[in-house]
Amino acid sequence: MKILGIETSCDECASAVVENGKNILSNVVATQIPFHAIYEGIVPEIASRMHTDWIYGVVKEALEKANLSPNEIDGVAVTSQPGMLGSLLVGLSFAKAFAWSQKIPFIAVDHIFAHLYAVQLTETTPIEYPFLGLLVSGGHSIICKVDAFDTITILGTTIDDAAGEAFDKVSKHYGFGYPGGLAIDKLSQKGDSSAFNFPMPNLYKGEHRYDLSYSGLKNAVINQLEQFRIKEETLPEDIAASFQKTAIEILLRSLFRVIEDTNLTTVVAGGGVAANSYLRSRLAEKKHFNCIFPPLSLCGDNGAMIAGLGYQYLKRNEVSSFNALASSRVKGFKKYVKK
Ligand code: KG4
Ligand code: ZN
């Protein structure tokens, strides 16, 4: 079964064809990064307008690369939540129109489930549920228990900024480049991560045991640099490396607590921040659990993870109505509170 996947929730206009939830026949990602870079952040209105201009060409290219015509597609899956509303609506409307014109099933999927599904596209043997999910992107920082491709329990999440957002804001402040995560990751390679001793949040009690917080770190790096200085000189690469180390250690501290408490030993990472080299190297050191990362090409937003996830719904005969709406936020995810 060949599923066309469409993803326009943020600044990537993406489409892919995936066979049987596994074999990627094509995966086209048209990034808008250069168009937002001058503003050092995503401008929602520009994003949705560019998706409108690009979506036809991107889907056409995905079909051509897969060597398929529209009537050879068995279903269309699209991100309907969460994301920027105007951008989501472009992909959602296009997917509905494609499915309606071809008289094929239409499946609206959740972007978070899709990021957690990405690893299933490239691992040789399917990863068995349950496992722990570490979803870290520009909009989300979630540590969860994943019981099925569509069932997760959120154990920990950020109480303020998302991890990727912190990278982006620090980078914007110091002019390190856009998008911030990749720029800081690269700059950090030349830096001394012990040049500044930035603070970690004190979220270890009660219901916040697994939660994350980035506003204190962000504030320290941007407004209180002097206070946390260890070395005398202020080098950009040292700021980047010290920030990156602390930002990732915040994530890891919560993740390690969850591993200890749940005894689940498989962690599946996803989202743009899962591309971070320090995060990858820190988790590679650990022998008592296995952390599986998608390849870099599937960490960020892409259509293949959407198509793969859509196939799983279709296999269960679950399709969406053409009345499906876009939603900027995810409803119904409750945080588990440890008693
Ligand atoms: O998953 P994604 O492409 O889009 C969202 O759903 O948000 O994630 C984008 C985020 C951005 O905040 C970007 O700065 C961050 O992922 N990112 C990174 C790296 N590459 C991208 N953060 C840390 N290290 C990286 N190498
Ligand atoms: Zn994403």
Short mmCIF file of N, CA and C and ligand atoms in Angstrom, two decimals, residues 7 9-10 82 111-112 115 135-140 270-272 299-302 305, ligand 2:
data_model
loop_
_atom_site.label_atom_id
_atom_site.label_comp_id
_atom_site.label_asym_id
_atom_site.label_seq_id
_atom_site.Cartn_x
_atom_site.Cartn_y
_atom_site.Cartn_z
N GLU A 7 3.26 17.30 4.91
CA GLU A 7 3.60 17.95 6.19
C GLU A 7 3.85 19.44 5.95
N SER A 9 3.32 21.78 8.87
CA SER A 9 2.92 22.38 10.15
C SER A 9 3.79 23.56 10.56
N CYS A 10 5.00 23.64 9.99
CA CYS A 10 5.91 24.69 10.43
C CYS A 10 6.55 25.36 9.21
N PRO A 82 -0.08 19.23 16.05
CA PRO A 82 -0.16 20.66 16.31
C PRO A 82 0.75 21.40 15.34
N HIS A 111 1.29 15.30 14.55
CA HIS A 111 2.71 15.53 14.27
C HIS A 111 3.63 14.88 15.33
N ILE A 112 3.17 14.86 16.57
CA ILE A 112 3.99 14.30 17.65
C ILE A 112 4.10 12.79 17.50
N HIS A 115 6.62 12.10 14.69
CA HIS A 115 8.05 12.18 15.05
C HIS A 115 8.47 10.89 15.78
N LEU A 135 10.81 13.47 22.67
CA LEU A 135 10.47 14.30 21.52
C LEU A 135 10.88 15.74 21.79
N VAL A 136 11.90 16.18 21.10
CA VAL A 136 12.43 17.51 21.37
C VAL A 136 12.55 18.31 20.07
N SER A 137 11.75 19.37 20.00
CA SER A 137 11.74 20.15 18.76
C SER A 137 11.63 21.63 19.10
N GLY A 138 11.30 22.42 18.08
CA GLY A 138 11.17 23.87 18.29
C GLY A 138 9.94 24.20 19.12
N GLY A 139 8.93 23.35 19.06
CA GLY A 139 7.68 23.64 19.76
C GLY A 139 7.40 22.72 20.93
N HIS A 140 8.12 21.60 21.03
CA HIS A 140 7.79 20.60 22.05
C HIS A 140 9.03 20.04 22.72
N GLY A 270 13.20 11.85 18.77
CA GLY A 270 12.64 12.44 17.55
C GLY A 270 12.57 13.95 17.69
N GLY A 271 12.37 14.63 16.55
CA GLY A 271 12.29 16.10 16.55
C GLY A 271 13.65 16.71 16.23
N GLY A 272 13.62 17.98 15.85
CA GLY A 272 14.84 18.65 15.38
C GLY A 272 16.00 18.60 16.35
N CYS A 299 14.97 13.50 11.40
CA CYS A 299 14.81 14.14 12.72
C CYS A 299 13.88 15.33 12.62
N GLY A 300 14.13 16.18 11.64
CA GLY A 300 13.29 17.38 11.46
C GLY A 300 12.00 17.00 10.76
N ASP A 301 11.22 18.00 10.43
CA ASP A 301 9.91 17.73 9.83
C ASP A 301 10.05 17.15 8.43
N ASN A 302 9.26 16.12 8.15
CA ASN A 302 9.32 15.45 6.84
C ASN A 302 7.98 14.76 6.57
N MET A 305 7.52 10.44 7.69
CA MET A 305 6.98 10.01 9.00
C MET A 305 5.45 10.13 9.01
ZN ZN B 2 8.41 18.66 14.16
#
